[in-house]
Short mmCIF file of C-alpha atoms in Angstrom, two decimals:
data_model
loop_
_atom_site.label_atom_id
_atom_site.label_comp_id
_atom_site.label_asym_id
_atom_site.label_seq_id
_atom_site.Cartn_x
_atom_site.Cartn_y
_atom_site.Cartn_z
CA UNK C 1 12.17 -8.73 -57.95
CA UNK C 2 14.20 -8.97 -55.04
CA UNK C 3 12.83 -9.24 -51.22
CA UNK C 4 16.04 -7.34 -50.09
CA UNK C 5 14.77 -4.12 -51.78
CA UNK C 6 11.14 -4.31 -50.60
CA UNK C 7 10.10 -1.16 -48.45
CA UNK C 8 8.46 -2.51 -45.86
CA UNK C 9 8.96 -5.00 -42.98
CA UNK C 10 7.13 -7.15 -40.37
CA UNK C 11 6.28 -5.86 -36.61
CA UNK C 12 9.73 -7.07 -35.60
CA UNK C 13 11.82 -6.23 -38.02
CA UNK C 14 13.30 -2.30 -39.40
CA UNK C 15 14.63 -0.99 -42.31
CA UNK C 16 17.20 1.73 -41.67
CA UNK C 17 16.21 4.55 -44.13
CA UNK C 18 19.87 5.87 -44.37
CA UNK C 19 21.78 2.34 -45.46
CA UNK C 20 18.55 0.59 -46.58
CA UNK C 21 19.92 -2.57 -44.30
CA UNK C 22 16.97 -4.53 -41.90
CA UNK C 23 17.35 -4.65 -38.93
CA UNK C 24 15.77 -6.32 -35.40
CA UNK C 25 14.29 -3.24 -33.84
CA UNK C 26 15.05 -2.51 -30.01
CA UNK C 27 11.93 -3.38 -27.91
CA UNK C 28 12.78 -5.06 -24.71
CA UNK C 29 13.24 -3.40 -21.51
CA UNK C 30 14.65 -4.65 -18.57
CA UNK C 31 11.71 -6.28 -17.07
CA UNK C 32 11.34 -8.73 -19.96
CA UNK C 33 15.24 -9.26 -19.88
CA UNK C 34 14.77 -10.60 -16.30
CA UNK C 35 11.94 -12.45 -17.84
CA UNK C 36 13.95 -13.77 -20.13
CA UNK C 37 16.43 -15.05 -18.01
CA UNK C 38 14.93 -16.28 -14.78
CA UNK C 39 11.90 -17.84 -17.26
CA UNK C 40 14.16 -19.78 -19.37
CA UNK C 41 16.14 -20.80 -16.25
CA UNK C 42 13.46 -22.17 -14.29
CA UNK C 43 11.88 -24.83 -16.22
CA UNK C 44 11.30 -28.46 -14.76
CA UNK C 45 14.60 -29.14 -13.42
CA UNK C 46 13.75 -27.48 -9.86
CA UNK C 47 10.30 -29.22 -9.22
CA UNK C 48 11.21 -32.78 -10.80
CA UNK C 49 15.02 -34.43 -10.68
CA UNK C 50 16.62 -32.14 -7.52
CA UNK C 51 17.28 -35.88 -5.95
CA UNK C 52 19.79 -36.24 -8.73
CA UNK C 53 22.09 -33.82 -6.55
CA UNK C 54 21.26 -35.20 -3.35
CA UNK C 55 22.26 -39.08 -5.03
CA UNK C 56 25.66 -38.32 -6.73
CA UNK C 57 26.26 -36.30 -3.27
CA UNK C 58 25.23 -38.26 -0.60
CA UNK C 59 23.90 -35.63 1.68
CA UNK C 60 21.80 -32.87 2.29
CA UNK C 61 23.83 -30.36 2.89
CA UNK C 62 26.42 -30.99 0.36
CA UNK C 63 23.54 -31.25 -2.25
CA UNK C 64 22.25 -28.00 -1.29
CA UNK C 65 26.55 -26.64 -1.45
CA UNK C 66 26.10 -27.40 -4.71
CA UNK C 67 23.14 -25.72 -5.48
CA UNK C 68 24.52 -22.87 -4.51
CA UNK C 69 27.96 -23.33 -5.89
CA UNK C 70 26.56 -23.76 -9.45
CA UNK C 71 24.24 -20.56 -9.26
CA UNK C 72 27.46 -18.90 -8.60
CA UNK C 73 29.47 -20.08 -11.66
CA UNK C 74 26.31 -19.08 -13.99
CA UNK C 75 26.51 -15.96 -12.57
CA UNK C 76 30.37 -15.42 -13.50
CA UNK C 77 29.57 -17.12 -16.85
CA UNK C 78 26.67 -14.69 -17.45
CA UNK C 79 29.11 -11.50 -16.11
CA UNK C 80 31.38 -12.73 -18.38
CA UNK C 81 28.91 -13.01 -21.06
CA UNK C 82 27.44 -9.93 -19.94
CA UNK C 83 31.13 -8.18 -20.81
CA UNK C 84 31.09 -9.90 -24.11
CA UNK C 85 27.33 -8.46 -25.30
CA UNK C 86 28.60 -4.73 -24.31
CA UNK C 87 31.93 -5.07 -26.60
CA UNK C 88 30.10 -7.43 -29.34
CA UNK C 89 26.55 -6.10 -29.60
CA UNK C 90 25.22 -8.41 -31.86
CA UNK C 91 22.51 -11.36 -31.55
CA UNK C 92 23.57 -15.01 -31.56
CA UNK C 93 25.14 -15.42 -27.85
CA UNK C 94 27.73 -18.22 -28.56
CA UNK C 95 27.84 -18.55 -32.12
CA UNK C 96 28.63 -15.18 -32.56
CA UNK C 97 31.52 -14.84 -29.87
CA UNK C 98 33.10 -17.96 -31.66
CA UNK C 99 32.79 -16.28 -34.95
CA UNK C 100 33.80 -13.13 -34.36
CA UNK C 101 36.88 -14.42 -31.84
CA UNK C 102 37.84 -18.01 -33.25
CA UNK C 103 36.50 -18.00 -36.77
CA UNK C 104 33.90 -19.51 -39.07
CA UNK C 105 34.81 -23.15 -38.94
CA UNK C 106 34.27 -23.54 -35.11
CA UNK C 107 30.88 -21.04 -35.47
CA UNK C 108 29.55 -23.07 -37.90
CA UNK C 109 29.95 -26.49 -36.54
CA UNK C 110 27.81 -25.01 -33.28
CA UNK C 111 25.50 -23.37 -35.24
CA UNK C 112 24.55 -26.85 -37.14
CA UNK C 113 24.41 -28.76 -33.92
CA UNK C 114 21.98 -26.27 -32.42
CA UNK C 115 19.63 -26.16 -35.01
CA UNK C 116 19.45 -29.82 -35.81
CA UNK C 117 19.91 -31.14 -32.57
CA UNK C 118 20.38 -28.92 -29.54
CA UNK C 119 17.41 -26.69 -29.71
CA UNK C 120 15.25 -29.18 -31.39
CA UNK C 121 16.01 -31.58 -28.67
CA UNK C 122 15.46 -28.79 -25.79
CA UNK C 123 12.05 -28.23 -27.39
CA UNK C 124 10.87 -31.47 -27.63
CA UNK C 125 11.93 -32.70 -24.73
CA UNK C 126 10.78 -29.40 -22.16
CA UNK C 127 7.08 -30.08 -24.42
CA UNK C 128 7.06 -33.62 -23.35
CA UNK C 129 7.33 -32.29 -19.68
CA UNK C 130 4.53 -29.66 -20.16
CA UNK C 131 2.63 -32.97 -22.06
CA UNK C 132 2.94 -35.16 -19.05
CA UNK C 133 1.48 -33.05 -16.68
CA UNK C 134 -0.92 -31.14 -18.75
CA UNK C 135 -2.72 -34.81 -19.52
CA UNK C 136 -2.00 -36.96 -16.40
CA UNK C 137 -4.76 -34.72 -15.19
CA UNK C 138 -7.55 -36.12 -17.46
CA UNK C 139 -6.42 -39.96 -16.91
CA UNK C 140 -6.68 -40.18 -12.44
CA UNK C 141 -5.29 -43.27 -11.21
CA UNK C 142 -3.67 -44.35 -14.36
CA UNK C 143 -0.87 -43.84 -17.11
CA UNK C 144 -1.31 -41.42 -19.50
CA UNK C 145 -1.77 -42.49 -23.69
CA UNK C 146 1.47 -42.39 -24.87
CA UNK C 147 0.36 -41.00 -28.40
CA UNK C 148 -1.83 -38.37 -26.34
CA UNK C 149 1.23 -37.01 -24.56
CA UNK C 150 3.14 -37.18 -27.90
CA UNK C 151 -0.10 -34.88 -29.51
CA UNK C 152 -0.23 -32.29 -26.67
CA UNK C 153 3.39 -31.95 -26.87
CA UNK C 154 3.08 -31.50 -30.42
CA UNK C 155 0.83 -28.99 -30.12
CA UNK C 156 2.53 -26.87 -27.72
CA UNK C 157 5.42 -26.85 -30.28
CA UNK C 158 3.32 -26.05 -32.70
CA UNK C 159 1.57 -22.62 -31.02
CA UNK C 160 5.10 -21.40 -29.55
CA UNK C 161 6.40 -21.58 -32.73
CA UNK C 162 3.86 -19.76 -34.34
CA UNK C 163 3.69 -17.18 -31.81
CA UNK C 164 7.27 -16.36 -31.68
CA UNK C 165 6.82 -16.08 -35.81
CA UNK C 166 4.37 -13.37 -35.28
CA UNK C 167 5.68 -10.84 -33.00
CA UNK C 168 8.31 -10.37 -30.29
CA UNK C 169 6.04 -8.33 -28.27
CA UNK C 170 3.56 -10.98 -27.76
CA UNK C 171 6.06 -14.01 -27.09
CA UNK C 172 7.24 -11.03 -24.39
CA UNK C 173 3.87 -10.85 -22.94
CA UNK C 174 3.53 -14.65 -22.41
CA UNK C 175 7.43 -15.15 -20.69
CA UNK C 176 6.59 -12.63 -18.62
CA UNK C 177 3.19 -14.22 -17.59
CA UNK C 178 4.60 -17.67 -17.08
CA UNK C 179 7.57 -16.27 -15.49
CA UNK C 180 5.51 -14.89 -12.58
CA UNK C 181 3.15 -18.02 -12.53
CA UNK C 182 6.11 -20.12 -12.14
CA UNK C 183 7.33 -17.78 -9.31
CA UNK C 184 4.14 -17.75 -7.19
CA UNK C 185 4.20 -21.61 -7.54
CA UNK C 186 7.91 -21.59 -6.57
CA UNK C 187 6.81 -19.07 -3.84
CA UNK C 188 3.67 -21.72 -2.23
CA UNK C 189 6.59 -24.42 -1.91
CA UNK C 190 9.36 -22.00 0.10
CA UNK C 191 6.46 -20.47 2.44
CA UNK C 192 5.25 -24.33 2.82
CA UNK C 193 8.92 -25.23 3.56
CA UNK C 194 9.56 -22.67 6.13
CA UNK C 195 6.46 -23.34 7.83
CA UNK C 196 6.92 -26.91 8.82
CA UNK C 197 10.90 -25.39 10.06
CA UNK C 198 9.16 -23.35 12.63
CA UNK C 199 7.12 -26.26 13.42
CA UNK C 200 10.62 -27.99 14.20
CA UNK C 201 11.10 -30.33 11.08
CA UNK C 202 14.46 -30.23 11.16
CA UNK C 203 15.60 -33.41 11.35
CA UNK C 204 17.62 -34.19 8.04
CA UNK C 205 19.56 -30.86 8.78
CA UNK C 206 20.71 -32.47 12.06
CA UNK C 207 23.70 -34.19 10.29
CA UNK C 208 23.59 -32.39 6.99
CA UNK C 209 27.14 -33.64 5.97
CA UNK C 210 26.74 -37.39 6.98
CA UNK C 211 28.17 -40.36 3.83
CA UNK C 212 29.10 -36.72 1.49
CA UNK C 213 30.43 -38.26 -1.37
CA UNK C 214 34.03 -37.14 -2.36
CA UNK C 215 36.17 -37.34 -5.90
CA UNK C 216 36.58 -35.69 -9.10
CA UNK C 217 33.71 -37.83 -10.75
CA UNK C 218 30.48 -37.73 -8.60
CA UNK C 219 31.28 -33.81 -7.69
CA UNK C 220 31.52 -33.51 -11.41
CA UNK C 221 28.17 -35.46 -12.02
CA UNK C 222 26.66 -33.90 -9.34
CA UNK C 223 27.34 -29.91 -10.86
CA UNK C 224 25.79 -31.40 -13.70
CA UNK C 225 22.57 -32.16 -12.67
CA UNK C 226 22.50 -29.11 -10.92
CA UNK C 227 23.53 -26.90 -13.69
CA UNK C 228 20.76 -28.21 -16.30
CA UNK C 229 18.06 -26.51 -13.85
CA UNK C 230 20.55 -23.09 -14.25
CA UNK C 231 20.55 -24.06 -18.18
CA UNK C 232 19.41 -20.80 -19.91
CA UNK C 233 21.64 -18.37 -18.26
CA UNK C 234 23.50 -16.94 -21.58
CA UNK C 235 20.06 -16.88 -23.15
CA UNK C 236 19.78 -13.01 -23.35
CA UNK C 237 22.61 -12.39 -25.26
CA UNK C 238 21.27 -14.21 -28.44
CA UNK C 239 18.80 -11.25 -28.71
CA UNK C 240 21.59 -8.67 -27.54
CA UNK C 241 20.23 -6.53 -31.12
CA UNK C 242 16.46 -6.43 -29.70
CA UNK C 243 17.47 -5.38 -26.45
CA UNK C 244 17.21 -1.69 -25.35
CA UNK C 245 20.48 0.09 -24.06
CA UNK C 246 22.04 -3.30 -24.04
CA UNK C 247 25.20 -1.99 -22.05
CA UNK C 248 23.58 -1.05 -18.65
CA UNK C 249 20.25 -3.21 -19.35
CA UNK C 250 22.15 -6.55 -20.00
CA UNK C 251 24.68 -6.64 -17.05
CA UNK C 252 21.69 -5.43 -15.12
CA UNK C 253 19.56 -7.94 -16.46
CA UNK C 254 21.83 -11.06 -15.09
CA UNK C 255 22.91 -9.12 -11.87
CA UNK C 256 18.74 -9.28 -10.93
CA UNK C 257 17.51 -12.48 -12.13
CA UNK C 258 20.50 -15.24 -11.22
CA UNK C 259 20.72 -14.15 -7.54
CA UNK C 260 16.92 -14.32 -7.57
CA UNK C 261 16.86 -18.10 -9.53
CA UNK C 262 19.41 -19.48 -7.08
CA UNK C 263 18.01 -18.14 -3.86
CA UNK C 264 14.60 -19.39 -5.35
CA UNK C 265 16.14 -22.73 -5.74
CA UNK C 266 18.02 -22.98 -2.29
CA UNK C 267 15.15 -22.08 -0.74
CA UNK C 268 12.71 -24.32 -2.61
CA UNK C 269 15.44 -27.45 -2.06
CA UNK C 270 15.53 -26.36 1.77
CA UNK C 271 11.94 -26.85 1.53
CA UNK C 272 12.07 -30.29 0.33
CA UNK C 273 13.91 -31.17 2.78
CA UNK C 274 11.86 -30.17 5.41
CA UNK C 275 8.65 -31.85 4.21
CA UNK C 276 10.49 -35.51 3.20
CA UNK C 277 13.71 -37.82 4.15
CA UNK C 278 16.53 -37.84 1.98
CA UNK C 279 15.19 -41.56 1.08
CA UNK C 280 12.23 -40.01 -0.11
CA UNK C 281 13.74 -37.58 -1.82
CA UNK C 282 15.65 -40.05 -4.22
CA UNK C 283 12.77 -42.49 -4.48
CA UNK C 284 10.45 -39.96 -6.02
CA UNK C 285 9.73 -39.35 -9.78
CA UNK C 286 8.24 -35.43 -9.67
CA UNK C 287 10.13 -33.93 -6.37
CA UNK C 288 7.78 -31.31 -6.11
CA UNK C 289 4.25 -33.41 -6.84
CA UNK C 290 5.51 -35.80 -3.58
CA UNK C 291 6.19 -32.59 -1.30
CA UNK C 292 2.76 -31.48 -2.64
CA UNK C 293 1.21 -34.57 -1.85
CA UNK C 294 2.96 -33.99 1.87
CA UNK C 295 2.36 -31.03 3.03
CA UNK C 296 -0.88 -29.52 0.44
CA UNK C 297 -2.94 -32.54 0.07
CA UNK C 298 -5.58 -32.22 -2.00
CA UNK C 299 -4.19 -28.76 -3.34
CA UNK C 300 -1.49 -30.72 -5.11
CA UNK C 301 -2.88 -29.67 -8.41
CA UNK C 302 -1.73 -26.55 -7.77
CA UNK C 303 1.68 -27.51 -8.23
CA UNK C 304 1.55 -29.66 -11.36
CA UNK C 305 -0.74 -26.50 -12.50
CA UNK C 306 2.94 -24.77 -11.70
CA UNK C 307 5.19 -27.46 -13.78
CA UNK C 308 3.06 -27.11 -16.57
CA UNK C 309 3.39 -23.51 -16.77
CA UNK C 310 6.77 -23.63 -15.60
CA UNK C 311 7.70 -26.21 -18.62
CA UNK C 312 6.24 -24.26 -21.45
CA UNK C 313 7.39 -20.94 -20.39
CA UNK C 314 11.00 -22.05 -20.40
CA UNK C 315 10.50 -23.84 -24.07
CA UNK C 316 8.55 -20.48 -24.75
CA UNK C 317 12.15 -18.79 -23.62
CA UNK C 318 14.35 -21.52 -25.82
CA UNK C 319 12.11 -20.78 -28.91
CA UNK C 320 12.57 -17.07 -28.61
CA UNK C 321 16.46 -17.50 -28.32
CA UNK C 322 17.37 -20.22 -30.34
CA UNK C 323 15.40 -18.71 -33.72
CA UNK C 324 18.44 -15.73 -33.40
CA UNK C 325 20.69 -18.26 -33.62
CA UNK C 326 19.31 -19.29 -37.18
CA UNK C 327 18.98 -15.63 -37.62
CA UNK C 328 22.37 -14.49 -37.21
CA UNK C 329 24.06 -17.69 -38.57
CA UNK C 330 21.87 -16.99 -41.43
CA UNK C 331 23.03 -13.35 -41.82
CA UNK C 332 26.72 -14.35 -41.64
CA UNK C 333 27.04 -17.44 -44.92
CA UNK C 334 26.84 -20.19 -42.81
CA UNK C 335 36.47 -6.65 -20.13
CA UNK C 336 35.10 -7.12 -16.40
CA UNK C 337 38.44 -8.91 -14.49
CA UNK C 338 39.47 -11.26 -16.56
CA UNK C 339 39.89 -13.77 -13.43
CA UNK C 340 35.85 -14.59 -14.13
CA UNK C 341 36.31 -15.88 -17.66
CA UNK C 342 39.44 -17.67 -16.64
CA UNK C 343 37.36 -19.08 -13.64
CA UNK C 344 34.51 -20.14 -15.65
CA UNK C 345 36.43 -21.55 -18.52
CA UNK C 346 38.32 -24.13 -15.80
CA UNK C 347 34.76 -25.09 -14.66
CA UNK C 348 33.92 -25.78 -17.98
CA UNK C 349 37.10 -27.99 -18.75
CA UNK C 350 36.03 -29.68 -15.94
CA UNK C 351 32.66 -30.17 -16.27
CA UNK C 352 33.60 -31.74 -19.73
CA UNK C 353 36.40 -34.12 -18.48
CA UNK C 354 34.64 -34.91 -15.53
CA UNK C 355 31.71 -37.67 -16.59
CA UNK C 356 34.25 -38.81 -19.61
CA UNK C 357 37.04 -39.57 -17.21
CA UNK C 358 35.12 -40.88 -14.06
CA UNK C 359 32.29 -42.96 -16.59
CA UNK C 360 33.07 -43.26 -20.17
CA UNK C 361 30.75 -43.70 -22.70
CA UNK C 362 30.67 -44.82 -26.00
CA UNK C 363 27.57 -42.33 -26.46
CA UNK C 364 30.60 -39.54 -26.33
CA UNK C 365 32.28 -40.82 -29.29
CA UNK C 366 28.88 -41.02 -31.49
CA UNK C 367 28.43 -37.03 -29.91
CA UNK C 368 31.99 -36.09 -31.22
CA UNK C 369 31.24 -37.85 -34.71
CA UNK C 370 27.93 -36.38 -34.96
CA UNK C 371 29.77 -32.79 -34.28
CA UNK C 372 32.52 -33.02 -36.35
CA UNK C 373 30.04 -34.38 -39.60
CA UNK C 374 28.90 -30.86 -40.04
CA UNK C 375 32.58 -30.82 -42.52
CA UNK C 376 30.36 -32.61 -44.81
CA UNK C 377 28.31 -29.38 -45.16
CA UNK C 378 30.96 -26.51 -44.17
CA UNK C 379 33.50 -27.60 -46.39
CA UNK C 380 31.75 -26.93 -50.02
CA UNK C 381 28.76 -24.57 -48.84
CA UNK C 382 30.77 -22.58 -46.57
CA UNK C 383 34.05 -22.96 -47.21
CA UNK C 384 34.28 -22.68 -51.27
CA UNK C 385 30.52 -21.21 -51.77
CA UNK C 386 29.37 -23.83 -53.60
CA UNK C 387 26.30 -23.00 -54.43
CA UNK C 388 23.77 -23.89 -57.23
CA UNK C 389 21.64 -22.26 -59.08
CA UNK C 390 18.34 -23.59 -57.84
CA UNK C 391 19.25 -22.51 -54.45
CA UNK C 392 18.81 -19.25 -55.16
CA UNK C 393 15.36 -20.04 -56.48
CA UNK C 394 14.32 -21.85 -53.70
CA UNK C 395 15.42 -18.94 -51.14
CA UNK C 396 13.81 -16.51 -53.31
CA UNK C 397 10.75 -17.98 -53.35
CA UNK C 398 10.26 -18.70 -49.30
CA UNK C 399 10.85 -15.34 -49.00
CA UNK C 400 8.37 -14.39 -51.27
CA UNK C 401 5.93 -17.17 -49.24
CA UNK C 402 6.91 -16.03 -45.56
CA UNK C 403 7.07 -12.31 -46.33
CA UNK C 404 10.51 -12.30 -44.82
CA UNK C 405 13.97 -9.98 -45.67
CA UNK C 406 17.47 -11.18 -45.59
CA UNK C 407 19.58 -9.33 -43.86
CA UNK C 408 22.89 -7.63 -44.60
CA UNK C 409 26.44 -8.90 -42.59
CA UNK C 410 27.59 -6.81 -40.08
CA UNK C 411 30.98 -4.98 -40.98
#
């Protein structure tokens, strides 16, 4: 018997009844696509390493230039991404647009380093974050149990996983949840902010500009930092298939939600700087925990209450997104001006030769080797469909298991 013929599918999936191909059925709106961006976006970048900026910058206001300057190039990434997801309507985000434009080869090789690496690594490390904070609160006045953090974090994995197994809908329901907690958290630390302004703590904007680092390497660095708190911006068009009315609700979708993360993190770095000295600002661990400790006293929970939800929303967001990357990978055997995409690809030359050039590693060369070793698989699975017998059994019978239908190629 073969899965691909059964009639039925699960809560997420659809068979079409004229071509007898399944399908991801179209159930988001454009409330949960702004969920889906914004909550992915803001994880724990924005309450715990901002100094990083401020360091590799030198001053206040240049940090807080480059805030700004690297919510605008996710936006024309995510326009330009938004333009690709209206001309190729399919899930997958990157992988797809390399397959479908470059070819298999290049697909491939980013497909295996996001699912053995990349997303794994995103996971586990936004899950230690939730971990940290979630159990610092039962162990006052002293480190946290190592394996404990490791167990909570494992945990966490564990339930997002399952939950984005069982139904889009409800993985929906909790982004949009923690997307708004994360927001009225955000929301405490910018009215906080603006409050001590009025009360005329504006000292560190007096000479915003004062020892501003210059040079292709620490402006490099610095974008860096600041775009790992913007990381997540492409994540809605990896589920471009599940989306409803993808061409107005996608373009919509990132014209809402990166405007709102980067005036949300302007503000919230504005805010910072108001409550503590740039000396401060680079000598604390958790940014947001020392302006809590500042300016809310013993309401401080409140915020770590916000990093926690903050943290496993956003891994709630790279769970949702990276599973279509399997997905569509699986599936396939393996123009607004075009000034923005030439824009954003320059930034992204850069912000690859940048760090290399101005501090070389030897970790680079161990990245490259670890990239180009997907060959080993490509080459005979892939490239010459080597493929024996038993695998066939194997797939057949995790279907079977997991109640789960393959999928046909797209033409």
């Amino acid at each position: 018997m073969e899965v691909k013929e059964a009639s039925s599918t699960s809560a997420d999936g659809k068979m079409d009844e004229d071509t007898g191909k399944v399908h991801l059925k179209r159930q988001l709106g454009l409330i949960s696509a702004v969920s889906m961006i914004a909550g992915t976006m803001i994880g724990s970048g924005i309450f715990m390493s901002p100094q990083w900026v401020l360091y590799h910058m030198g001053s206040p206001g240049s940090s807080l230039l480059i805030w700004a300057a690297c919510g605008l190039l996710a936006m024309l990434g995510a326009l330009s991404y938004a333009e690709l997801g209206t001309v190729i309507t399919e899930s997958g985000g990157d992988y797809i647009y390399i397959l479908r434009n470059v070819g298999s080869l290049p697909a491939f090789l980013l497909a295996y380093t996001s699912v053995i690496v990349v997303r794994p690594a995103g996971i586990a490390g936004i899950s230690l974050s939730f971990a940290e904070y979630v159990v610092a609160a039962f162990y006052p006045g002293c480190p946290s149990p190592q394996a404990v953090i490791k167990c909570t974090a494992a945990v966490c994995i564990i339930v997002l996983g399952t939950i984005n197994c069982l139904n889009v809908r409800l993985s929906m329901s909790i982004m949009n949840f923690f997307t708004a907690a994360k927001l009225i958290v955000l929301l405490v630390i910018i009215v906080g902010g603006l409050v001590l302004l009025v009360k005329g703590n504006t000292q560190v904007f007096h000479n915003a500009f004062a020892n501003t680092a210059t040079g292709f390497g620490p402006v490099g660095v610095a974008f860096y930092q600041g775009l790992w708190s913007y990381d997540g911006w492409n994540n809605l068009n990896y589920i471009t298939e599940e989306l409803k009315n993808p061409e107005v609700n996608l373009p919509r979708a990132v014209m809402l939600a990166i405007p709102l993360v980067t005036c949300v993190y302007l503000l919230a770095n504005v805010s910072y700087f108001a409550a503590m000295t740039p000396q401060e600002l680079l000598t604390s661990d958790a940014v947001a925990i020392s302006w809590g400790l500042k300016v809310l006293g013993t309401w401080t929970w409140i915020i770590s209450l916000g990093v926690a939800l903050s943290t496993i929303g956003s891994a709630n967001g790279t769970f949702f997104s990276g599973g279509r990357v399997c997905y569509v990978a699986a599936r396939e055997g393996h123009l607004v001006p075009i000034i923005i995409p030439v824009i954003v690809l320059i930034a992204a030359v850069y912000l690859v030769l940048a760090p290399i050039i101005g501090s070389p590693q030897l970790e680079y060369l161990y990245v490259t080797l670890f990239i180009l070793s997907g060959l080993i698989l490509y080459i005979p699975v892939v490239r010459y469909k080597w493929s024996p017998g038993w695998f066939h059994s194997v797939t057949l019978h995790l279907q079977l298991l997991l109640q789960v239908a393959p999928t046909d190629k797209n033409n």
